[in-house]
Amino acid sequence: MSDFRGRVPDLDLDLLRCFVQVAERGGFTAAAPALGLTQSAISLKIRRLEELLGKRVLERTSRSVALTPQGETLLAYARRMLALNEEAVRRLVAPPVSGRLRLGVADHFVPRNLAPLLARFARSHPGIRLEVEVGRSHELRRSMEAGSLDLVLGKRRDGESEGALLWIEPVVWAAAPGWAPPEGRPLPLAMLPAGCMFRDRALAALARAGLGFEITYTSPSLLGVAAAAQAGLGATVIGASGLPEGLAPLAGLPGLGSADMAVFGDLAGLAPLAGPLVEAIQGTVARAAPLAA
Protein backbone atom coordinates (compact mmCIF):
# COMPACT_ATOMS: atom_id res chain seq x y z
CA MET A 1 0.00 0.00 0.00
CA SER A 2 1.85 3.10 -1.21
CA ASP A 3 1.83 6.53 0.39
CA PHE A 4 0.27 9.35 -1.63
CA ARG A 5 2.42 12.09 -3.08
CA GLY A 6 1.57 15.67 -4.04
CA ARG A 7 -1.99 16.89 -3.56
CA VAL A 8 -3.74 15.79 -0.36
CA PRO A 9 -6.68 13.56 -1.35
CA ASP A 10 -10.28 14.43 -0.52
CA LEU A 11 -12.01 11.99 1.80
CA ASP A 12 -15.22 10.46 0.45
CA LEU A 13 -18.10 10.78 2.94
CA ASP A 14 -19.63 7.55 1.65
CA LEU A 15 -16.44 5.66 2.46
CA LEU A 16 -16.21 7.33 5.86
CA ARG A 17 -19.83 6.45 6.64
CA CYS A 18 -19.10 2.82 5.82
CA PHE A 19 -15.96 2.85 7.99
CA VAL A 20 -17.80 4.39 10.97
CA GLN A 21 -20.60 1.82 10.79
CA VAL A 22 -18.10 -1.06 10.73
CA ALA A 23 -16.17 0.42 13.66
CA GLU A 24 -19.23 1.19 15.78
CA ARG A 25 -21.02 -2.09 15.08
CA GLY A 26 -17.95 -4.26 15.46
CA GLY A 27 -17.69 -5.86 12.04
CA PHE A 28 -18.81 -6.15 8.44
CA THR A 29 -21.68 -8.54 9.20
CA ALA A 30 -23.25 -6.23 11.79
CA ALA A 31 -22.78 -3.15 9.57
CA ALA A 32 -24.33 -4.71 6.44
CA PRO A 33 -28.04 -4.22 7.38
CA ALA A 34 -27.46 -0.64 8.52
CA LEU A 35 -25.71 0.25 5.26
CA GLY A 36 -27.91 -1.84 2.97
CA LEU A 37 -24.80 -3.42 1.46
CA THR A 38 -23.30 -6.87 1.18
CA GLN A 39 -20.19 -7.77 3.16
CA SER A 40 -18.15 -7.86 -0.04
CA ALA A 41 -19.32 -4.36 -1.00
CA ILE A 42 -18.37 -3.08 2.45
CA SER A 43 -14.97 -4.76 2.19
CA LEU A 44 -14.41 -3.05 -1.15
CA LYS A 45 -15.26 0.37 0.30
CA ILE A 46 -12.88 -0.12 3.24
CA ARG A 47 -10.14 -1.19 0.84
CA ARG A 48 -10.73 1.94 -1.28
CA LEU A 49 -10.52 4.10 1.86
CA GLU A 50 -7.25 2.47 2.91
CA GLU A 51 -5.81 2.90 -0.59
CA LEU A 52 -6.85 6.55 -0.58
CA LEU A 53 -5.11 7.15 2.77
CA GLY A 54 -2.18 4.84 2.19
CA LYS A 55 -2.85 3.50 5.69
CA ARG A 56 -4.53 0.41 7.10
CA VAL A 57 -7.46 1.44 9.32
CA LEU A 58 -8.84 -1.97 10.28
CA GLU A 59 -7.17 -5.21 11.28
CA ARG A 60 -9.33 -8.05 10.01
CA THR A 61 -9.26 -11.72 10.98
CA SER A 62 -11.74 -14.51 10.35
CA ARG A 63 -13.34 -13.77 13.75
CA SER A 64 -12.96 -10.10 14.55
CA VAL A 65 -12.38 -6.56 13.37
CA ALA A 66 -10.24 -4.10 15.33
CA LEU A 67 -9.14 -0.53 14.74
CA THR A 68 -5.48 0.13 13.98
CA PRO A 69 -3.91 3.20 15.66
CA GLN A 70 -4.48 5.06 12.39
CA GLY A 71 -8.06 3.82 12.38
CA GLU A 72 -8.67 5.19 15.88
CA THR A 73 -7.45 8.59 14.73
CA LEU A 74 -9.58 8.47 11.58
CA LEU A 75 -12.70 7.43 13.52
CA ALA A 76 -12.70 10.64 15.55
CA TYR A 77 -12.34 12.78 12.42
CA ALA A 78 -14.88 10.74 10.46
CA ARG A 79 -17.55 11.19 13.12
CA ARG A 80 -16.99 14.94 13.15
CA MET A 81 -17.10 15.17 9.35
CA LEU A 82 -20.31 13.16 9.11
CA ALA A 83 -21.91 15.19 11.90
CA LEU A 84 -21.01 18.45 10.15
CA ASN A 85 -22.36 17.11 6.86
CA GLU A 86 -25.66 16.17 8.54
CA GLU A 87 -25.85 19.57 10.24
CA ALA A 88 -25.29 21.38 6.95
CA VAL A 89 -27.88 19.31 5.11
CA ARG A 90 -30.47 19.83 7.83
CA ARG A 91 -29.89 23.58 7.85
CA LEU A 92 -29.91 24.07 4.09
CA VAL A 93 -32.00 21.27 2.58
CA ALA A 94 -34.35 19.70 5.11
CA PRO A 95 -37.62 21.55 5.77
CA PRO A 96 -37.34 23.59 8.97
CA VAL A 97 -38.84 22.15 12.14
CA SER A 98 -39.84 24.45 14.97
CA GLY A 99 -41.60 24.21 18.29
CA ARG A 100 -41.06 23.55 21.98
CA LEU A 101 -40.14 20.14 23.37
CA ARG A 102 -40.10 19.56 27.14
CA LEU A 103 -37.70 16.71 27.82
CA GLY A 104 -37.03 14.81 31.04
CA VAL A 105 -33.68 13.00 31.22
CA ALA A 106 -32.70 10.41 33.82
CA ASP A 107 -29.66 11.77 35.63
CA HIS A 108 -27.41 8.74 35.06
CA PHE A 109 -27.34 9.74 31.37
CA VAL A 110 -25.99 13.17 32.27
CA PRO A 111 -22.31 12.87 33.31
CA ARG A 112 -20.74 12.22 29.90
CA ASN A 113 -23.44 12.43 27.30
CA LEU A 114 -26.11 15.05 27.82
CA ALA A 115 -24.31 18.36 27.23
CA PRO A 116 -22.56 17.33 23.97
CA LEU A 117 -25.79 15.79 22.71
CA LEU A 118 -27.83 18.93 23.37
CA ALA A 119 -25.15 21.16 21.83
CA ARG A 120 -25.13 19.14 18.59
CA PHE A 121 -28.91 19.00 18.53
CA ALA A 122 -29.25 22.76 19.03
CA ARG A 123 -26.88 23.45 16.14
CA SER A 124 -28.68 21.03 13.83
CA HIS A 125 -32.22 22.09 14.81
CA PRO A 126 -32.21 25.77 15.75
CA GLY A 127 -35.99 25.98 15.43
CA ILE A 128 -36.65 23.44 18.19
CA ARG A 129 -36.62 24.98 21.67
CA LEU A 130 -35.67 22.34 24.20
CA GLU A 131 -36.59 22.62 27.86
CA VAL A 132 -34.71 19.95 29.80
CA GLU A 133 -35.36 18.66 33.31
CA VAL A 134 -32.93 16.19 34.87
CA GLY A 135 -34.03 13.83 37.60
CA ARG A 136 -34.89 10.27 38.52
CA SER A 137 -36.75 8.19 35.95
CA HIS A 138 -39.85 7.41 38.00
CA GLU A 139 -40.25 11.02 39.17
CA LEU A 140 -39.87 12.37 35.62
CA ARG A 141 -42.47 9.95 34.34
CA ARG A 142 -44.90 11.14 36.98
CA SER A 143 -44.28 14.70 35.79
CA MET A 144 -44.98 13.62 32.22
CA GLU A 145 -48.24 11.96 33.26
CA ALA A 146 -49.19 15.21 34.99
CA GLY A 147 -48.58 17.12 31.74
CA SER A 148 -45.37 18.92 32.76
CA LEU A 149 -43.13 17.08 30.27
CA ASP A 150 -43.57 15.85 26.70
CA LEU A 151 -40.96 13.08 26.63
CA VAL A 152 -38.84 11.25 29.19
CA LEU A 153 -35.57 9.46 28.51
CA GLY A 154 -35.21 6.94 31.31
CA LYS A 155 -35.15 3.37 32.53
CA ARG A 156 -37.87 0.82 32.11
CA ARG A 157 -38.82 -0.86 35.34
CA ASP A 158 -37.90 -4.54 35.55
CA GLY A 159 -40.40 -6.54 33.49
CA GLU A 160 -41.94 -3.43 31.91
CA SER A 161 -42.54 -3.01 28.17
CA GLU A 162 -43.76 0.60 28.08
CA GLY A 163 -41.92 3.16 25.98
CA ALA A 164 -39.83 2.83 22.83
CA LEU A 165 -36.60 0.93 23.49
CA LEU A 166 -33.48 2.97 22.65
CA TRP A 167 -30.68 0.74 23.89
CA ILE A 168 -29.86 -1.91 26.49
CA GLU A 169 -27.59 -0.56 29.20
CA PRO A 170 -25.18 -2.81 31.17
CA VAL A 171 -25.40 -2.03 34.88
CA VAL A 172 -22.04 -2.06 36.66
CA TRP A 173 -20.50 -1.65 40.08
CA ALA A 174 -18.12 1.32 40.09
CA ALA A 175 -15.55 2.87 42.40
CA ALA A 176 -12.47 5.07 42.28
CA PRO A 177 -9.64 3.40 40.31
CA GLY A 178 -7.63 1.17 42.63
CA TRP A 179 -10.26 1.31 45.39
CA ALA A 180 -10.79 -1.95 47.29
CA PRO A 181 -13.45 -2.83 49.88
CA PRO A 182 -12.12 -2.49 53.44
CA GLU A 183 -11.28 -5.82 55.08
CA GLY A 184 -13.34 -6.94 58.05
CA ARG A 185 -16.12 -4.42 57.38
CA PRO A 186 -19.39 -4.44 55.44
CA LEU A 187 -19.11 -3.09 51.92
CA PRO A 188 -19.57 0.73 52.04
CA LEU A 189 -21.97 2.03 49.42
CA ALA A 190 -22.78 5.46 47.95
CA MET A 191 -26.35 5.33 46.65
CA LEU A 192 -29.33 7.27 45.42
CA PRO A 193 -32.34 7.30 47.81
CA ALA A 194 -34.80 4.41 48.12
CA GLY A 195 -36.91 3.93 44.99
CA CYS A 196 -33.97 3.84 42.58
CA MET A 197 -34.14 0.66 40.49
CA PHE A 198 -30.34 0.31 40.36
CA ARG A 199 -30.11 0.66 44.15
CA ASP A 200 -32.83 -1.95 44.75
CA ARG A 201 -31.19 -4.36 42.32
CA ALA A 202 -27.74 -3.90 43.88
CA LEU A 203 -28.91 -4.45 47.46
CA ALA A 204 -30.88 -7.53 46.44
CA ALA A 205 -27.84 -8.98 44.64
CA LEU A 206 -25.62 -8.45 47.70
CA ALA A 207 -28.23 -10.02 49.97
CA ARG A 208 -28.56 -13.08 47.73
CA ALA A 209 -24.78 -13.46 47.75
CA GLY A 210 -24.66 -13.20 51.54
CA LEU A 211 -22.41 -10.12 51.43
CA GLY A 212 -22.68 -7.53 54.17
CA PHE A 213 -23.05 -3.86 53.22
CA GLU A 214 -23.77 -0.47 54.69
CA ILE A 215 -24.99 2.64 52.89
CA THR A 216 -22.57 5.30 54.04
CA TYR A 217 -23.53 8.07 51.62
CA THR A 218 -26.89 8.99 50.08
CA SER A 219 -27.61 11.80 47.63
CA PRO A 220 -30.63 12.60 45.44
CA SER A 221 -28.19 13.52 42.67
CA LEU A 222 -26.16 10.95 40.75
CA LEU A 223 -23.39 13.53 40.42
CA GLY A 224 -23.27 13.69 44.23
CA VAL A 225 -23.15 9.91 44.48
CA ALA A 226 -20.40 9.76 41.85
CA ALA A 227 -18.40 12.40 43.72
CA ALA A 228 -18.58 10.33 46.90
CA ALA A 229 -17.40 7.21 45.09
CA GLN A 230 -14.62 9.17 43.36
CA ALA A 231 -13.44 10.30 46.81
CA GLY A 232 -13.22 6.68 47.97
CA LEU A 233 -16.21 6.71 50.34
CA GLY A 234 -17.60 3.53 48.82
CA ALA A 235 -18.77 1.66 45.76
CA THR A 236 -21.80 2.65 43.73
CA VAL A 237 -23.92 1.35 40.86
CA ILE A 238 -24.31 3.05 37.48
CA GLY A 239 -25.16 2.43 33.85
CA ALA A 240 -22.01 1.68 31.88
CA SER A 241 -22.53 4.42 29.27
CA GLY A 242 -22.85 7.06 31.98
CA LEU A 243 -19.68 6.10 33.85
CA PRO A 244 -18.00 9.46 34.61
CA GLU A 245 -14.32 10.22 34.73
CA GLY A 246 -12.77 9.23 38.03
CA LEU A 247 -14.78 6.01 38.32
CA ALA A 248 -13.97 2.57 36.97
CA PRO A 249 -15.90 -0.73 36.90
CA LEU A 250 -15.39 -2.71 40.11
CA ALA A 251 -14.91 -6.48 39.75
CA GLY A 252 -15.63 -9.20 42.27
CA LEU A 253 -19.22 -8.28 43.19
CA PRO A 254 -22.47 -9.96 42.07
CA GLY A 255 -23.55 -9.24 38.51
CA LEU A 256 -26.30 -6.66 38.04
CA GLY A 257 -27.52 -7.50 34.55
CA SER A 258 -28.75 -4.76 32.26
CA ALA A 259 -31.51 -2.19 32.02
CA ASP A 260 -33.68 -1.10 29.12
CA MET A 261 -33.31 2.58 28.31
CA ALA A 262 -36.41 3.89 26.59
CA VAL A 263 -38.14 7.09 25.59
CA PHE A 264 -41.62 7.55 27.06
CA GLY A 265 -44.34 9.79 25.69
CA ASP A 266 -46.43 10.36 22.57
CA LEU A 267 -43.74 9.78 19.93
CA ALA A 268 -46.28 9.57 17.12
CA GLY A 269 -47.96 12.83 18.04
CA LEU A 270 -44.63 14.59 18.52
CA ALA A 271 -42.90 12.96 15.53
CA PRO A 272 -41.60 16.14 13.80
CA LEU A 273 -39.92 17.28 17.03
CA ALA A 274 -39.18 13.98 18.76
CA GLY A 275 -37.87 12.06 15.74
CA PRO A 276 -34.67 14.09 15.26
CA LEU A 277 -33.99 14.06 19.00
CA VAL A 278 -34.38 10.28 19.28
CA GLU A 279 -32.00 9.85 16.30
CA ALA A 280 -29.47 12.13 18.00
CA ILE A 281 -29.70 10.14 21.24
CA GLN A 282 -29.20 6.84 19.45
CA GLY A 283 -26.23 8.26 17.56
CA THR A 284 -24.65 9.46 20.82
CA VAL A 285 -25.01 6.04 22.41
CA ALA A 286 -23.55 4.32 19.34
CA ARG A 287 -20.53 6.64 19.45
CA ALA A 288 -20.03 5.95 23.18
CA ALA A 289 -20.18 2.18 22.73
CA PRO A 290 -16.86 0.32 22.59
CA LEU A 291 -15.80 -1.51 19.44
CA ALA A 292 -17.16 -5.04 19.72
CA ALA A 293 -14.93 -8.03 19.11
Tab-separated table of C-alpha atoms in Angstrom:
chain	number	residue	atom	x	y	z
A	1	MET	CA	0.000	0.000	0.000
A	2	SER	CA	1.849	3.099	-1.211
A	3	ASP	CA	1.835	6.533	0.386
A	4	PHE	CA	0.272	9.351	-1.630
A	5	ARG	CA	2.423	12.093	-3.080
A	6	GLY	CA	1.568	15.667	-4.040
A	7	ARG	CA	-1.993	16.888	-3.561
A	8	VAL	CA	-3.740	15.786	-0.362
A	9	PRO	CA	-6.683	13.556	-1.354
A	10	ASP	CA	-10.282	14.434	-0.518
A	11	LEU	CA	-12.015	11.986	1.797
A	12	ASP	CA	-15.217	10.463	0.450
A	13	LEU	CA	-18.096	10.776	2.941
A	14	ASP	CA	-19.632	7.554	1.647
A	15	LEU	CA	-16.436	5.655	2.458
A	16	LEU	CA	-16.213	7.330	5.863
A	17	ARG	CA	-19.829	6.445	6.644
A	18	CYS	CA	-19.098	2.821	5.819
A	19	PHE	CA	-15.962	2.853	7.992
A	20	VAL	CA	-17.795	4.386	10.974
A	21	GLN	CA	-20.595	1.819	10.792
A	22	VAL	CA	-18.097	-1.056	10.727
A	23	ALA	CA	-16.169	0.416	13.659
A	24	GLU	CA	-19.228	1.189	15.785
A	25	ARG	CA	-21.023	-2.085	15.076
A	26	GLY	CA	-17.948	-4.264	15.458
A	27	GLY	CA	-17.687	-5.862	12.043
A	28	PHE	CA	-18.808	-6.154	8.442
A	29	THR	CA	-21.682	-8.536	9.204
A	30	ALA	CA	-23.254	-6.228	11.785
A	31	ALA	CA	-22.782	-3.154	9.569
A	32	ALA	CA	-24.332	-4.710	6.445
A	33	PRO	CA	-28.038	-4.224	7.384
A	34	ALA	CA	-27.463	-0.643	8.525
A	35	LEU	CA	-25.713	0.248	5.259
A	36	GLY	CA	-27.909	-1.839	2.965
A	37	LEU	CA	-24.795	-3.422	1.455
A	38	THR	CA	-23.299	-6.874	1.182
A	39	GLN	CA	-20.191	-7.768	3.161
A	40	SER	CA	-18.147	-7.865	-0.042
A	41	ALA	CA	-19.318	-4.362	-0.997
A	42	ILE	CA	-18.366	-3.078	2.453
A	43	SER	CA	-14.967	-4.761	2.192
A	44	LEU	CA	-14.405	-3.046	-1.150
A	45	LYS	CA	-15.257	0.370	0.295
A	46	ILE	CA	-12.880	-0.117	3.238
A	47	ARG	CA	-10.145	-1.187	0.839
A	48	ARG	CA	-10.725	1.938	-1.275
A	49	LEU	CA	-10.522	4.098	1.858
A	50	GLU	CA	-7.255	2.471	2.911
A	51	GLU	CA	-5.807	2.899	-0.586
A	52	LEU	CA	-6.845	6.555	-0.583
A	53	LEU	CA	-5.107	7.154	2.766
A	54	GLY	CA	-2.175	4.839	2.189
A	55	LYS	CA	-2.854	3.499	5.693
A	56	ARG	CA	-4.531	0.411	7.103
A	57	VAL	CA	-7.457	1.443	9.319
A	58	LEU	CA	-8.840	-1.973	10.281
A	59	GLU	CA	-7.168	-5.214	11.281
A	60	ARG	CA	-9.334	-8.053	10.015
A	61	THR	CA	-9.258	-11.719	10.976
A	62	SER	CA	-11.743	-14.512	10.354
A	63	ARG	CA	-13.342	-13.773	13.747
A	64	SER	CA	-12.959	-10.100	14.554
A	65	VAL	CA	-12.381	-6.561	13.368
A	66	ALA	CA	-10.243	-4.101	15.325
A	67	LEU	CA	-9.138	-0.535	14.741
A	68	THR	CA	-5.483	0.131	13.982
A	69	PRO	CA	-3.907	3.196	15.657
A	70	GLN	CA	-4.481	5.062	12.391
A	71	GLY	CA	-8.061	3.819	12.383
A	72	GLU	CA	-8.670	5.191	15.877
A	73	THR	CA	-7.453	8.593	14.726
A	74	LEU	CA	-9.577	8.468	11.582
A	75	LEU	CA	-12.702	7.429	13.517
A	76	ALA	CA	-12.697	10.635	15.554
A	77	TYR	CA	-12.342	12.777	12.422
A	78	ALA	CA	-14.878	10.738	10.460
A	79	ARG	CA	-17.547	11.186	13.120
A	80	ARG	CA	-16.987	14.944	13.153
A	81	MET	CA	-17.100	15.168	9.348
A	82	LEU	CA	-20.314	13.156	9.107
A	83	ALA	CA	-21.911	15.189	11.902
A	84	LEU	CA	-21.014	18.450	10.145
A	85	ASN	CA	-22.360	17.110	6.859
A	86	GLU	CA	-25.656	16.169	8.536
A	87	GLU	CA	-25.853	19.572	10.237
A	88	ALA	CA	-25.291	21.384	6.948
A	89	VAL	CA	-27.885	19.308	5.111
A	90	ARG	CA	-30.465	19.832	7.827
A	91	ARG	CA	-29.889	23.580	7.851
A	92	LEU	CA	-29.911	24.071	4.086
A	93	VAL	CA	-32.003	21.269	2.579
A	94	ALA	CA	-34.348	19.705	5.114
A	95	PRO	CA	-37.623	21.546	5.765
A	96	PRO	CA	-37.336	23.591	8.972
A	97	VAL	CA	-38.843	22.152	12.144
A	98	SER	CA	-39.839	24.453	14.970
A	99	GLY	CA	-41.597	24.208	18.294
A	100	ARG	CA	-41.065	23.551	21.976
A	101	LEU	CA	-40.136	20.144	23.373
A	102	ARG	CA	-40.096	19.560	27.137
A	103	LEU	CA	-37.698	16.707	27.824
A	104	GLY	CA	-37.033	14.809	31.038
A	105	VAL	CA	-33.677	12.998	31.223
A	106	ALA	CA	-32.698	10.407	33.824
A	107	ASP	CA	-29.660	11.767	35.630
A	108	HIS	CA	-27.413	8.737	35.057
A	109	PHE	CA	-27.338	9.737	31.366
A	110	VAL	CA	-25.985	13.167	32.271
A	111	PRO	CA	-22.307	12.865	33.315
A	112	ARG	CA	-20.736	12.215	29.904
A	113	ASN	CA	-23.436	12.431	27.300
A	114	LEU	CA	-26.114	15.050	27.822
A	115	ALA	CA	-24.308	18.363	27.233
A	116	PRO	CA	-22.556	17.329	23.970
A	117	LEU	CA	-25.791	15.787	22.707
A	118	LEU	CA	-27.828	18.931	23.372
A	119	ALA	CA	-25.155	21.156	21.830
A	120	ARG	CA	-25.129	19.138	18.595
A	121	PHE	CA	-28.912	18.997	18.530
A	122	ALA	CA	-29.254	22.756	19.028
A	123	ARG	CA	-26.876	23.449	16.135
A	124	SER	CA	-28.679	21.031	13.829
A	125	HIS	CA	-32.224	22.092	14.814
A	126	PRO	CA	-32.210	25.774	15.750
A	127	GLY	CA	-35.988	25.982	15.431
A	128	ILE	CA	-36.646	23.444	18.193
A	129	ARG	CA	-36.622	24.981	21.671
A	130	LEU	CA	-35.665	22.343	24.202
A	131	GLU	CA	-36.589	22.619	27.862
A	132	VAL	CA	-34.710	19.951	29.800
A	133	GLU	CA	-35.363	18.662	33.310
A	134	VAL	CA	-32.928	16.191	34.867
A	135	GLY	CA	-34.028	13.834	37.605
A	136	ARG	CA	-34.887	10.269	38.516
A	137	SER	CA	-36.750	8.194	35.949
A	138	HIS	CA	-39.855	7.408	37.996
A	139	GLU	CA	-40.246	11.023	39.166
A	140	LEU	CA	-39.865	12.365	35.625
A	141	ARG	CA	-42.466	9.949	34.344
A	142	ARG	CA	-44.897	11.139	36.977
A	143	SER	CA	-44.285	14.701	35.792
A	144	MET	CA	-44.978	13.617	32.220
A	145	GLU	CA	-48.238	11.958	33.259
A	146	ALA	CA	-49.189	15.208	34.985
A	147	GLY	CA	-48.581	17.117	31.745
A	148	SER	CA	-45.374	18.922	32.759
A	149	LEU	CA	-43.126	17.076	30.274
A	150	ASP	CA	-43.575	15.852	26.697
A	151	LEU	CA	-40.958	13.077	26.632
A	152	VAL	CA	-38.836	11.249	29.187
A	153	LEU	CA	-35.565	9.457	28.515
A	154	GLY	CA	-35.207	6.944	31.315
A	155	LYS	CA	-35.153	3.368	32.534
A	156	ARG	CA	-37.871	0.822	32.112
A	157	ARG	CA	-38.822	-0.863	35.342
A	158	ASP	CA	-37.901	-4.542	35.546
A	159	GLY	CA	-40.402	-6.537	33.493
A	160	GLU	CA	-41.945	-3.428	31.908
A	161	SER	CA	-42.544	-3.010	28.175
A	162	GLU	CA	-43.759	0.602	28.076
A	163	GLY	CA	-41.915	3.162	25.980
A	164	ALA	CA	-39.827	2.828	22.831
A	165	LEU	CA	-36.596	0.934	23.486
A	166	LEU	CA	-33.482	2.975	22.653
A	167	TRP	CA	-30.684	0.737	23.895
A	168	ILE	CA	-29.858	-1.907	26.485
A	169	GLU	CA	-27.585	-0.562	29.197
A	170	PRO	CA	-25.181	-2.813	31.165
A	171	VAL	CA	-25.403	-2.033	34.879
A	172	VAL	CA	-22.037	-2.060	36.662
A	173	TRP	CA	-20.502	-1.649	40.080
A	174	ALA	CA	-18.116	1.315	40.091
A	175	ALA	CA	-15.546	2.865	42.395
A	176	ALA	CA	-12.467	5.066	42.278
A	177	PRO	CA	-9.639	3.403	40.307
A	178	GLY	CA	-7.630	1.174	42.631
A	179	TRP	CA	-10.255	1.310	45.394
A	180	ALA	CA	-10.795	-1.952	47.290
A	181	PRO	CA	-13.455	-2.834	49.879
A	182	PRO	CA	-12.123	-2.495	53.439
A	183	GLU	CA	-11.278	-5.816	55.084
A	184	GLY	CA	-13.341	-6.940	58.047
A	185	ARG	CA	-16.123	-4.416	57.380
A	186	PRO	CA	-19.387	-4.436	55.442
A	187	LEU	CA	-19.114	-3.090	51.915
A	188	PRO	CA	-19.569	0.728	52.037
A	189	LEU	CA	-21.969	2.032	49.418
A	190	ALA	CA	-22.785	5.455	47.955
A	191	MET	CA	-26.352	5.334	46.648
A	192	LEU	CA	-29.334	7.273	45.416
A	193	PRO	CA	-32.336	7.303	47.805
A	194	ALA	CA	-34.798	4.412	48.116
A	195	GLY	CA	-36.913	3.929	44.994
A	196	CYS	CA	-33.970	3.845	42.575
A	197	MET	CA	-34.136	0.656	40.486
A	198	PHE	CA	-30.345	0.311	40.364
A	199	ARG	CA	-30.113	0.664	44.153
A	200	ASP	CA	-32.831	-1.950	44.745
A	201	ARG	CA	-31.194	-4.357	42.324
A	202	ALA	CA	-27.736	-3.903	43.876
A	203	LEU	CA	-28.913	-4.446	47.458
A	204	ALA	CA	-30.884	-7.532	46.440
A	205	ALA	CA	-27.838	-8.977	44.638
A	206	LEU	CA	-25.624	-8.445	47.705
A	207	ALA	CA	-28.232	-10.022	49.972
A	208	ARG	CA	-28.560	-13.078	47.733
A	209	ALA	CA	-24.776	-13.465	47.748
A	210	GLY	CA	-24.663	-13.199	51.545
A	211	LEU	CA	-22.411	-10.115	51.426
A	212	GLY	CA	-22.681	-7.530	54.171
A	213	PHE	CA	-23.055	-3.862	53.216
A	214	GLU	CA	-23.775	-0.474	54.693
A	215	ILE	CA	-24.990	2.642	52.889
A	216	THR	CA	-22.569	5.296	54.044
A	217	TYR	CA	-23.529	8.070	51.622
A	218	THR	CA	-26.886	8.995	50.080
A	219	SER	CA	-27.611	11.802	47.634
A	220	PRO	CA	-30.634	12.595	45.444
A	221	SER	CA	-28.185	13.520	42.666
A	222	LEU	CA	-26.159	10.954	40.754
A	223	LEU	CA	-23.388	13.525	40.422
A	224	GLY	CA	-23.275	13.687	44.234
A	225	VAL	CA	-23.154	9.906	44.482
A	226	ALA	CA	-20.403	9.760	41.854
A	227	ALA	CA	-18.395	12.402	43.717
A	228	ALA	CA	-18.583	10.334	46.901
A	229	ALA	CA	-17.400	7.209	45.089
A	230	GLN	CA	-14.623	9.170	43.362
A	231	ALA	CA	-13.443	10.303	46.811
A	232	GLY	CA	-13.224	6.683	47.968
A	233	LEU	CA	-16.208	6.711	50.336
A	234	GLY	CA	-17.597	3.529	48.824
A	235	ALA	CA	-18.769	1.664	45.758
A	236	THR	CA	-21.797	2.645	43.734
A	237	VAL	CA	-23.922	1.346	40.859
A	238	ILE	CA	-24.308	3.053	37.483
A	239	GLY	CA	-25.156	2.430	33.853
A	240	ALA	CA	-22.009	1.679	31.879
A	241	SER	CA	-22.529	4.422	29.266
A	242	GLY	CA	-22.849	7.062	31.980
A	243	LEU	CA	-19.675	6.096	33.846
A	244	PRO	CA	-18.002	9.456	34.605
A	245	GLU	CA	-14.317	10.220	34.729
A	246	GLY	CA	-12.774	9.227	38.031
A	247	LEU	CA	-14.783	6.012	38.318
A	248	ALA	CA	-13.973	2.566	36.968
A	249	PRO	CA	-15.898	-0.734	36.896
A	250	LEU	CA	-15.393	-2.712	40.105
A	251	ALA	CA	-14.913	-6.478	39.752
A	252	GLY	CA	-15.631	-9.200	42.274
A	253	LEU	CA	-19.218	-8.284	43.186
A	254	PRO	CA	-22.471	-9.965	42.068
A	255	GLY	CA	-23.553	-9.242	38.513
A	256	LEU	CA	-26.297	-6.659	38.037
A	257	GLY	CA	-27.516	-7.504	34.549
A	258	SER	CA	-28.753	-4.758	32.259
A	259	ALA	CA	-31.512	-2.186	32.025
A	260	ASP	CA	-33.680	-1.105	29.117
A	261	MET	CA	-33.306	2.581	28.305
A	262	ALA	CA	-36.411	3.893	26.590
A	263	VAL	CA	-38.144	7.088	25.592
A	264	PHE	CA	-41.616	7.550	27.060
A	265	GLY	CA	-44.338	9.794	25.688
A	266	ASP	CA	-46.429	10.360	22.574
A	267	LEU	CA	-43.739	9.782	19.934
A	268	ALA	CA	-46.277	9.571	17.118
A	269	GLY	CA	-47.958	12.834	18.037
A	270	LEU	CA	-44.625	14.592	18.521
A	271	ALA	CA	-42.903	12.961	15.531
A	272	PRO	CA	-41.597	16.141	13.802
A	273	LEU	CA	-39.919	17.279	17.035
A	274	ALA	CA	-39.183	13.982	18.760
A	275	GLY	CA	-37.869	12.056	15.744
A	276	PRO	CA	-34.673	14.093	15.259
A	277	LEU	CA	-33.991	14.059	18.996
A	278	VAL	CA	-34.377	10.279	19.275
A	279	GLU	CA	-32.003	9.853	16.301
A	280	ALA	CA	-29.469	12.129	18.002
A	281	ILE	CA	-29.704	10.142	21.238
A	282	GLN	CA	-29.202	6.837	19.447
A	283	GLY	CA	-26.226	8.265	17.565
A	284	THR	CA	-24.652	9.459	20.815
A	285	VAL	CA	-25.015	6.037	22.414
A	286	ALA	CA	-23.549	4.324	19.339
A	287	ARG	CA	-20.529	6.637	19.450
A	288	ALA	CA	-20.032	5.951	23.180
A	289	ALA	CA	-20.183	2.177	22.727
A	290	PRO	CA	-16.856	0.316	22.591
A	291	LEU	CA	-15.798	-1.506	19.444
A	292	ALA	CA	-17.158	-5.040	19.718
A	293	ALA	CA	-14.934	-8.027	19.106
